[in-house]
Amino acid sequence: MKILHTSDWHIGRNLAGFSLIEDQRYVLDELKDYVKKQNIDVLIVAGDVYDKGIPSTESIRLLDDVLFEIISETNAKILMIAGNHDNAARLAFGNRLYQNNPYIVGEFDVNLPKITLQDEHGEVNFFFLPYFVPEKVAQQLKIKAAGFDEAFKLILEHNRPQIDETKRNVLVAHGFFSCFLSEKSDLIVTEHELPVGGMDVIDIAPAAFFDYVALGHIHSPQKVYSDNIRYAGSLLKYSLSEADQKKSAVEVFLGPKGKFETKAVELHPLHDLKVITGFINDILENPDAYCSNRSDYVFAKLLDTESVFDGIYRLRQVFKNVLGLSLLNNVSEEVFETTKDLNESQDLLTLFAKFFTKLTGKPLIDEQSEIIKKIAREQSSEQILADCVEV
Ligand SMILES: [Mn+2]
């Protein structure tokens, strides 16, 4: 059996105000072509199908098109679960009508929904664990509320007697899974993916008895704990912190019980996402040196020490899709830290000159000193006036 494991499509996602719908259509087309050419039997979407619980009209149209095209043009079965971005009930609308293609599991059920598919080696059982919260587990098992990790263990214990381990079993799940006791637990996550206080991290090791575990939620493709447990990663780069990642799907070749292989299938975006670093004039003079595809999504980290006027507008003269820019010399907390030793009793000009040097590494030139002196004079006369009025 050939399985293509994907996740985190986030249909309807925007990037700094740019709609990614055409980018998503493009890469989902690539996915469909792959399913067709490679004769994939099962396409998994492990949650966060949509970016929002109430998806836009164009998002619904895109998913409707994609599902229809894959099902009518290929031999693949589509298996889909809800992630934390999806509204479970809305995502699973019509599931009972679809005759298991697509097969959609929206809401969490502690009796893990299961479907069985056949190949030349026999049965393959797929179990579905959409995004869940511990409260639901406690409620359904009629026990006291547990944390995420404990809840996951309870779910497995509850289902294990019904799982025939002589057959091949696949778990499809969405959540923050890691491995507590293994050195292999160094998960590649970007800052915004980190769970608050580590409360929702789940140890995946107890699920290693499944022949394959198809995970969704974390956007960087990677294995967790063992070769048969993987995050497929997101369809596209959905944040600046993902700029250096390569996006892919996982092709899983499921042989007879105990035999499997995986392979990364690289995805090629319509526009790449690049974070470039340089001085604005250098970038404008030679944009290709910074980003060779002028229609990629570009975020610029400018090294300029002086103010940059109309930076975005100027960058848009050379790059079509500028997401934004940052000035590296902007007063950061770090700079504030370094100014702690400045003595407040000093006069404004001395104080400012020191601050300026700390910030830029350069001394004030005469012209700049004059401006500061002028401001200081104006300020003190204004202060005198203000004091008079108050009296
Ligand atoms: Mn998610």
GROMACS .gro file of C-alpha atoms and ligand atoms in nm:
model
  392
    1MET     CA    1   0.000   0.000   0.000
    2LYS     CA    2   0.126   0.345  -0.091
    3ILE     CA    3   0.030   0.620   0.148
    4LEU     CA    4   0.097   0.989   0.097
    5HIS     CA    5   0.100   1.161   0.435
    6THR     CA    6   0.040   1.538   0.434
    7SER     CA    7  -0.084   1.784   0.696
    8ASP     CA    8  -0.142   2.147   0.780
    9TRP     CA    9  -0.280   2.264   0.448
   10HIS     CA   10  -0.415   2.575   0.625
   11ILE     CA   11  -0.635   2.661   0.329
   12GLY     CA   12  -0.724   3.031   0.342
   13ARG     CA   13  -0.407   3.138   0.521
   14ASN     CA   14  -0.282   3.493   0.459
   15LEU     CA   15   0.078   3.602   0.473
   16ALA     CA   16   0.109   3.966   0.586
   17GLY     CA   17  -0.213   4.047   0.402
   18PHE     CA   18  -0.131   3.845   0.088
   19SER     CA   19  -0.389   3.577   0.010
   20LEU     CA   20  -0.214   3.244  -0.049
   21ILE     CA   21  -0.512   3.082  -0.219
   22GLU     CA   22  -0.345   3.066  -0.562
   23ASP     CA   23  -0.023   2.934  -0.404
   24GLN     CA   24  -0.227   2.667  -0.229
   25ARG     CA   25  -0.413   2.572  -0.546
   26TYR     CA   26  -0.079   2.542  -0.725
   27VAL     CA   27   0.086   2.314  -0.469
   28LEU     CA   28  -0.229   2.104  -0.421
   29ASP     CA   29  -0.227   2.056  -0.798
   30GLU     CA   30   0.129   1.927  -0.770
   31LEU     CA   31   0.013   1.693  -0.495
   32LYS     CA   32  -0.273   1.565  -0.710
   33ASP     CA   33  -0.038   1.502  -1.004
   34TYR     CA   34   0.192   1.307  -0.773
   35VAL     CA   35  -0.095   1.096  -0.640
   36LYS     CA   36  -0.197   1.023  -1.000
   37LYS     CA   37   0.150   0.946  -1.138
   38GLN     CA   38   0.268   0.735  -0.846
   39ASN     CA   39  -0.061   0.554  -0.806
   40ILE     CA   40  -0.099   0.649  -0.441
   41ASP     CA   41  -0.362   0.440  -0.261
   42VAL     CA   42  -0.425   0.664   0.038
   43LEU     CA   43  -0.386   1.039   0.082
   44ILE     CA   44  -0.379   1.150   0.447
   45VAL     CA   45  -0.441   1.506   0.565
   46ALA     CA   46  -0.349   1.505   0.935
   47GLY     CA   47  -0.539   1.814   1.042
   48ASP     CA   48  -0.547   2.192   1.003
   49VAL     CA   49  -0.708   2.144   0.665
   50TYR     CA   50  -0.843   2.498   0.680
   51ASP     CA   51  -0.672   2.790   0.848
   52LYS     CA   52  -0.991   2.907   1.015
   53GLY     CA   53  -1.292   2.750   1.181
   54ILE     CA   54  -1.518   2.949   0.952
   55PRO     CA   55  -1.332   2.931   0.622
   56SER     CA   56  -1.385   3.188   0.346
   57THR     CA   57  -1.592   3.107   0.039
   58GLU     CA   58  -1.278   3.082  -0.174
   59SER     CA   59  -1.122   2.841   0.078
   60ILE     CA   60  -1.425   2.612   0.066
   61ARG     CA   61  -1.422   2.628  -0.315
   62LEU     CA   62  -1.057   2.530  -0.325
   63LEU     CA   63  -1.098   2.230  -0.094
   64ASP     CA   64  -1.411   2.125  -0.282
   65ASP     CA   65  -1.220   2.141  -0.613
   66VAL     CA   66  -0.919   1.956  -0.476
   67LEU     CA   67  -1.120   1.674  -0.319
   68PHE     CA   68  -1.333   1.637  -0.630
   69GLU     CA   69  -1.035   1.633  -0.866
   70ILE     CA   70  -0.833   1.383  -0.662
   71ILE     CA   71  -1.128   1.149  -0.618
   72SER     CA   72  -1.241   1.166  -0.980
   73GLU     CA   73  -0.898   1.163  -1.145
   74THR     CA   74  -0.703   0.920  -0.925
   75ASN     CA   75  -0.752   0.589  -0.744
   76ALA     CA   76  -0.667   0.732  -0.404
   77LYS     CA   77  -0.877   0.732  -0.092
   78ILE     CA   78  -0.859   1.054   0.106
   79LEU     CA   79  -0.847   1.036   0.488
   80MET     CA   80  -0.878   1.362   0.675
   81ILE     CA   81  -0.897   1.475   1.039
   82ALA     CA   82  -0.959   1.809   1.208
   83GLY     CA   83  -0.675   2.008   1.362
   84ASN     CA   84  -0.698   2.287   1.617
   85HIS     CA   85  -0.751   2.540   1.337
   86ASP     CA   86  -1.050   2.353   1.197
   87ASN     CA   87  -1.400   2.361   1.326
   88ALA     CA   88  -1.453   1.988   1.376
   89ALA     CA   89  -1.825   1.973   1.297
   90ARG     CA   90  -1.802   2.198   0.992
   91LEU     CA   91  -1.506   2.006   0.850
   92ALA     CA   92  -1.687   1.673   0.881
   93PHE     CA   93  -2.007   1.796   0.716
   94GLY     CA   94  -2.147   1.525   0.490
   95ASN     CA   95  -1.903   1.257   0.605
   96ARG     CA   96  -2.170   0.985   0.626
   97LEU     CA   97  -2.281   1.062   0.271
   98TYR     CA   98  -1.940   1.031   0.110
   99GLN     CA   99  -1.909   0.650   0.124
  100ASN     CA  100  -1.567   0.673   0.288
  101ASN     CA  101  -1.410   0.889   0.018
  102PRO     CA  102  -1.322   1.137   0.147
  103TYR     CA  103  -1.334   0.993   0.497
  104ILE     CA  104  -1.341   1.285   0.740
  105VAL     CA  105  -1.313   1.271   1.117
  106GLY     CA  106  -1.397   1.606   1.273
  107GLU     CA  107  -1.497   1.567   1.633
  108PHE     CA  108  -1.292   1.370   1.882
  109ASP     CA  109  -1.432   1.033   1.990
  110VAL     CA  110  -1.251   0.836   2.260
  111ASN     CA  111  -1.352   0.520   2.072
  112LEU     CA  112  -1.116   0.607   1.790
  113PRO     CA  113  -1.301   0.592   1.458
  114LYS     CA  114  -1.152   0.324   1.235
  115ILE     CA  115  -1.167   0.223   0.873
  116THR     CA  116  -1.014  -0.084   0.718
  117LEU     CA  117  -0.857  -0.092   0.373
  118GLN     CA  118  -0.719  -0.396   0.191
  119ASP     CA  119  -0.412  -0.463  -0.016
  120GLU     CA  120  -0.228  -0.775  -0.135
  121HIS     CA  121  -0.090  -0.833   0.218
  122GLY     CA  122  -0.430  -0.811   0.390
  123GLU     CA  123  -0.599  -0.553   0.608
  124VAL     CA  124  -0.470  -0.212   0.706
  125ASN     CA  125  -0.662  -0.045   0.989
  126PHE     CA  126  -0.660   0.334   1.010
  127PHE     CA  127  -0.743   0.498   1.345
  128PHE     CA  128  -0.825   0.866   1.373
  129LEU     CA  129  -0.741   1.104   1.655
  130PRO     CA  130  -0.832   1.462   1.558
  131TYR     CA  131  -0.721   1.748   1.782
  132PHE     CA  132  -0.852   1.686   2.133
  133VAL     CA  133  -0.847   1.848   2.476
  134PRO     CA  134  -0.811   1.643   2.799
  135GLU     CA  135  -1.151   1.762   2.925
  136LYS     CA  136  -1.323   1.574   2.640
  137VAL     CA  137  -1.135   1.255   2.725
  138ALA     CA  138  -1.229   1.288   3.093
  139GLN     CA  139  -1.591   1.355   3.003
  140GLN     CA  140  -1.622   1.060   2.766
  141LEU     CA  141  -1.438   0.812   2.992
  142LYS     CA  142  -1.622   0.950   3.299
  143ILE     CA  143  -1.302   1.003   3.495
  144LYS     CA  144  -1.131   1.308   3.646
  145ALA     CA  145  -0.970   1.559   3.409
  146ALA     CA  146  -0.615   1.472   3.313
  147GLY     CA  147  -0.339   1.662   3.132
  148PHE     CA  148  -0.279   1.616   2.758
  149ASP     CA  149  -0.014   1.350   2.804
  150GLU     CA  150  -0.213   1.146   3.052
  151ALA     CA  151  -0.525   1.182   2.837
  152PHE     CA  152  -0.340   1.042   2.536
  153LYS     CA  153  -0.224   0.740   2.737
  154LEU     CA  154  -0.583   0.682   2.850
  155ILE     CA  155  -0.706   0.700   2.489
  156LEU     CA  156  -0.451   0.437   2.383
  157GLU     CA  157  -0.529   0.209   2.679
  158HIS     CA  158  -0.898   0.239   2.607
  159ASN     CA  159  -0.856   0.141   2.240
  160ARG     CA  160  -0.572  -0.109   2.255
  161PRO     CA  161  -0.787  -0.417   2.335
  162GLN     CA  162  -0.973  -0.353   2.007
  163ILE     CA  163  -0.653  -0.316   1.803
  164ASP     CA  164  -0.543  -0.638   1.637
  165GLU     CA  165  -0.164  -0.615   1.649
  166THR     CA  166  -0.117  -0.904   1.410
  167LYS     CA  167  -0.265  -0.674   1.144
  168ARG     CA  168  -0.114  -0.351   1.014
  169ASN     CA  169  -0.236  -0.041   1.199
  170VAL     CA  170  -0.196   0.327   1.119
  171LEU     CA  171  -0.274   0.617   1.355
  172VAL     CA  172  -0.360   0.960   1.214
  173ALA     CA  173  -0.337   1.230   1.485
  174HIS     CA  174  -0.315   1.605   1.532
  175GLY     CA  175  -0.140   1.764   1.828
  176PHE     CA  176   0.187   1.858   1.992
  177PHE     CA  177   0.365   1.526   2.017
  178SER     CA  178   0.723   1.477   2.128
  179CYS     CA  179   0.923   1.217   2.309
  180PHE     CA  180   1.004   1.272   2.675
  181LEU     CA  181   1.257   1.002   2.743
  182SER     CA  182   1.447   0.988   2.418
  183GLU     CA  183   1.748   1.184   2.309
  184LYS     CA  184   1.572   1.205   1.978
  185SER     CA  185   1.320   1.441   2.129
  186ASP     CA  186   1.480   1.757   1.989
  187LEU     CA  187   1.177   1.858   1.790
  188ILE     CA  188   1.224   2.130   1.529
  189VAL     CA  189   0.961   2.386   1.618
  190THR     CA  190   0.938   2.754   1.545
  191GLU     CA  191   0.877   2.996   1.828
  192HIS     CA  192   0.505   3.048   1.772
  193GLU     CA  193   0.447   2.670   1.774
  194LEU     CA  194   0.579   2.628   2.126
  195PRO     CA  195   0.304   2.525   2.365
  196VAL     CA  196   0.232   2.765   2.648
  197GLY     CA  197   0.411   2.636   2.956
  198GLY     CA  198   0.464   2.297   2.792
  199MET     CA  199   0.121   2.189   2.917
  200ASP     CA  200  -0.003   2.033   2.597
  201VAL     CA  201   0.305   1.829   2.503
  202ILE     CA  202   0.228   1.462   2.457
  203ASP     CA  203   0.476   1.175   2.473
  204ILE     CA  204   0.432   0.979   2.150
  205ALA     CA  205   0.641   0.678   2.256
  206PRO     CA  206   0.338   0.472   2.378
  207ALA     CA  207   0.202   0.488   2.019
  208ALA     CA  208   0.508   0.322   1.868
  209PHE     CA  209   0.322  -0.010   1.837
  210PHE     CA  210   0.135   0.133   1.538
  211ASP     CA  211   0.296   0.043   1.207
  212TYR     CA  212   0.288   0.408   1.108
  213VAL     CA  213   0.182   0.727   1.290
  214ALA     CA  214   0.085   1.019   1.063
  215LEU     CA  215   0.106   1.341   1.264
  216GLY     CA  216  -0.007   1.694   1.198
  217HIS     CA  217   0.039   2.030   1.377
  218ILE     CA  218   0.410   2.108   1.361
  219HIS     CA  219   0.508   2.277   1.035
  220SER     CA  220   0.858   2.140   0.993
  221PRO     CA  221   0.869   1.789   0.842
  222GLN     CA  222   1.045   1.547   1.078
  223LYS     CA  223   1.039   1.212   1.243
  224VAL     CA  224   0.955   1.192   1.613
  225TYR     CA  225   1.098   0.916   1.833
  226SER     CA  226   1.119   0.649   1.564
  227ASP     CA  227   1.114   0.610   1.185
  228ASN     CA  228   0.748   0.514   1.178
  229ILE     CA  229   0.629   0.829   1.359
  230ARG     CA  230   0.640   1.145   1.153
  231TYR     CA  231   0.520   1.501   1.110
  232ALA     CA  232   0.461   1.566   0.741
  233GLY     CA  233   0.490   1.943   0.791
  234SER     CA  234   0.284   2.217   0.631
  235LEU     CA  235   0.205   2.250   0.263
  236LEU     CA  236   0.373   2.591   0.234
  237LYS     CA  237   0.588   2.825   0.441
  238TYR     CA  238   0.331   2.993   0.660
  239SER     CA  239   0.551   3.221   0.871
  240LEU     CA  240   0.885   3.402   0.846
  241SER     CA  241   1.037   3.152   1.085
  242GLU     CA  242   0.968   2.877   0.830
  243ALA     CA  243   1.168   3.057   0.557
  244ASP     CA  244   1.460   2.812   0.576
  245GLN     CA  245   1.249   2.497   0.583
  246LYS     CA  246   1.194   2.267   0.285
  247LYS     CA  247   0.833   2.156   0.258
  248SER     CA  248   0.745   1.800   0.171
  249ALA     CA  249   0.498   1.517   0.208
  250VAL     CA  250   0.586   1.168   0.332
  251GLU     CA  251   0.538   0.873   0.101
  252VAL     CA  252   0.496   0.557   0.304
  253PHE     CA  253   0.536   0.216   0.141
  254LEU     CA  254   0.354  -0.028   0.365
  255GLY     CA  255   0.463  -0.386   0.297
  256PRO     CA  256   0.363  -0.699   0.488
  257LYS     CA  257   0.341  -0.658   0.870
  258GLY     CA  258   0.666  -0.514   1.005
  259LYS     CA  259   0.795  -0.393   0.669
  260PHE     CA  260   0.773  -0.028   0.565
  261GLU     CA  261   0.976   0.246   0.401
  262THR     CA  262   0.934   0.621   0.391
  263LYS     CA  263   1.047   0.884   0.145
  264ALA     CA  264   1.021   1.265   0.148
  265VAL     CA  265   0.836   1.406  -0.152
  266GLU     CA  266   0.948   1.765  -0.200
  267LEU     CA  267   0.680   2.024  -0.271
  268HIS     CA  268   0.748   2.315  -0.506
  269PRO     CA  269   0.571   2.643  -0.425
  270LEU     CA  270   0.447   2.893  -0.681
  271HIS     CA  271   0.631   3.163  -0.485
  272ASP     CA  272   0.901   3.095  -0.230
  273LEU     CA  273   0.930   3.288   0.097
  274LYS     CA  274   1.266   3.460   0.151
  275VAL     CA  275   1.405   3.667   0.434
  276ILE     CA  276   1.682   3.887   0.293
  277THR     CA  277   1.935   4.091   0.490
  278GLY     CA  278   2.125   4.392   0.358
  279PHE     CA  279   2.146   4.769   0.310
  280ILE     CA  280   1.853   4.909   0.115
  281ASN     CA  281   2.066   5.068  -0.157
  282ASP     CA  282   2.259   4.744  -0.215
  283ILE     CA  283   1.934   4.552  -0.241
  284LEU     CA  284   1.784   4.802  -0.485
  285GLU     CA  285   2.099   4.808  -0.699
  286ASN     CA  286   2.134   4.432  -0.722
  287PRO     CA  287   1.809   4.262  -0.616
  288ASP     CA  288   1.892   3.933  -0.788
  289ALA     CA  289   2.183   3.880  -0.552
  290TYR     CA  290   1.934   3.877  -0.266
  291CYS     CA  291   1.644   3.694  -0.426
  292SER     CA  292   1.654   3.566  -0.780
  293ASN     CA  293   1.281   3.523  -0.826
  294ARG     CA  294   1.132   3.871  -0.823
  295SER     CA  295   0.784   3.743  -0.747
  296ASP     CA  296   0.881   3.547  -0.433
  297TYR     CA  297   0.746   3.668  -0.099
  298VAL     CA  298   1.023   3.882   0.044
  299PHE     CA  299   1.080   4.015   0.393
  300ALA     CA  300   1.378   4.250   0.424
  301LYS     CA  301   1.595   4.292   0.733
  302LEU     CA  302   1.767   4.623   0.665
  303LEU     CA  303   2.110   4.691   0.807
  304ASP     CA  304   2.091   5.067   0.747
  305THR     CA  305   2.183   5.282   1.045
  306GLU     CA  306   2.002   5.589   0.918
  307SER     CA  307   1.629   5.622   0.870
  308VAL     CA  308   1.493   5.456   0.557
  309PHE     CA  309   1.206   5.649   0.404
  310ASP     CA  310   0.941   5.466   0.205
  311GLY     CA  311   1.133   5.141   0.242
  312ILE     CA  312   0.846   4.913   0.147
  313TYR     CA  313   0.754   5.130  -0.149
  314ARG     CA  314   1.112   5.129  -0.275
  315LEU     CA  315   1.149   4.753  -0.229
  316ARG     CA  316   0.826   4.703  -0.422
  317GLN     CA  317   0.994   4.863  -0.723
  318VAL     CA  318   1.215   4.553  -0.748
  319PHE     CA  319   1.018   4.276  -0.575
  320LYS     CA  320   0.654   4.211  -0.652
  321ASN     CA  321   0.551   4.069  -0.314
  322VAL     CA  322   0.715   4.252  -0.025
  323LEU     CA  323   0.580   4.125   0.306
  324GLY     CA  324   0.750   4.385   0.520
  325LEU     CA  325   1.081   4.508   0.652
  326SER     CA  326   1.258   4.555   0.978
  327LEU     CA  327   1.540   4.789   1.065
  328LEU     CA  328   1.807   4.603   1.255
  329ASN     CA  329   1.918   4.924   1.424
  330ASN     CA  330   1.573   4.988   1.564
  331VAL     CA  331   1.589   5.052   1.935
  332SER     CA  332   1.556   4.706   2.077
  333GLU     CA  333   1.536   4.588   2.433
  334GLU     CA  334   1.896   4.485   2.399
  335VAL     CA  335   1.993   4.845   2.328
  336PHE     CA  336   1.796   4.962   2.629
  337GLU     CA  337   1.992   4.714   2.838
  338THR     CA  338   2.319   4.865   2.722
  339THR     CA  339   2.203   5.217   2.811
  340LYS     CA  340   2.152   5.137   3.176
  341ASP     CA  341   2.495   5.271   3.261
  342LEU     CA  342   2.423   5.614   3.111
  343ASN     CA  343   2.423   5.873   3.385
  344GLU     CA  344   2.099   6.068   3.390
  345SER     CA  345   2.261   6.368   3.550
  346GLN     CA  346   2.456   6.437   3.232
  347ASP     CA  347   2.331   6.704   2.995
  348LEU     CA  348   2.112   6.604   2.702
  349LEU     CA  349   2.379   6.640   2.436
  350THR     CA  350   2.635   6.421   2.618
  351LEU     CA  351   2.369   6.168   2.702
  352PHE     CA  352   2.240   6.153   2.347
  353ALA     CA  353   2.588   6.135   2.196
  354LYS     CA  354   2.665   5.829   2.411
  355PHE     CA  355   2.333   5.669   2.325
  356PHE     CA  356   2.386   5.736   1.954
  357THR     CA  357   2.730   5.578   1.962
  358LYS     CA  358   2.599   5.271   2.141
  359LEU     CA  359   2.327   5.236   1.883
  360THR     CA  360   2.523   5.295   1.565
  361GLY     CA  361   2.884   5.244   1.661
  362LYS     CA  362   2.962   5.594   1.528
  363PRO     CA  363   3.018   5.931   1.701
  364LEU     CA  364   2.784   6.226   1.637
  365ILE     CA  365   2.906   6.447   1.355
  366ASP     CA  366   2.900   6.828   1.406
  367GLU     CA  367   2.581   6.875   1.208
  368GLN     CA  368   2.401   6.616   1.419
  369SER     CA  369   2.534   6.772   1.741
  370GLU     CA  370   2.392   7.109   1.631
  371ILE     CA  371   2.047   6.954   1.578
  372ILE     CA  372   2.052   6.800   1.924
  373LYS     CA  373   2.167   7.129   2.081
  374LYS     CA  374   1.883   7.310   1.906
  375ILE     CA  375   1.628   7.054   2.034
  376ALA     CA  376   1.773   7.082   2.383
  377ARG     CA  377   1.742   7.462   2.374
  378GLU     CA  378   1.384   7.445   2.248
  379GLN     CA  379   1.293   7.189   2.509
  380SER     CA  380   1.433   7.386   2.798
  381SER     CA  381   1.261   7.711   2.688
  382GLU     CA  382   0.934   7.519   2.649
  383GLN     CA  383   0.985   7.376   2.994
  384ILE     CA  384   1.040   7.725   3.140
  385LEU     CA  385   0.719   7.844   2.971
  386ALA     CA  386   0.526   7.540   3.096
  387ASP     CA  387   0.650   7.595   3.451
  388CYS     CA  388   0.536   7.963   3.437
  389VAL     CA  389   0.188   7.867   3.316
  390GLU     CA  390   0.147   7.609   3.588
  391VAL     CA  391   0.234   7.861   3.859
  392MN      MN  392  -0.241   2.265   1.439
   0.00000   0.00000   0.00000
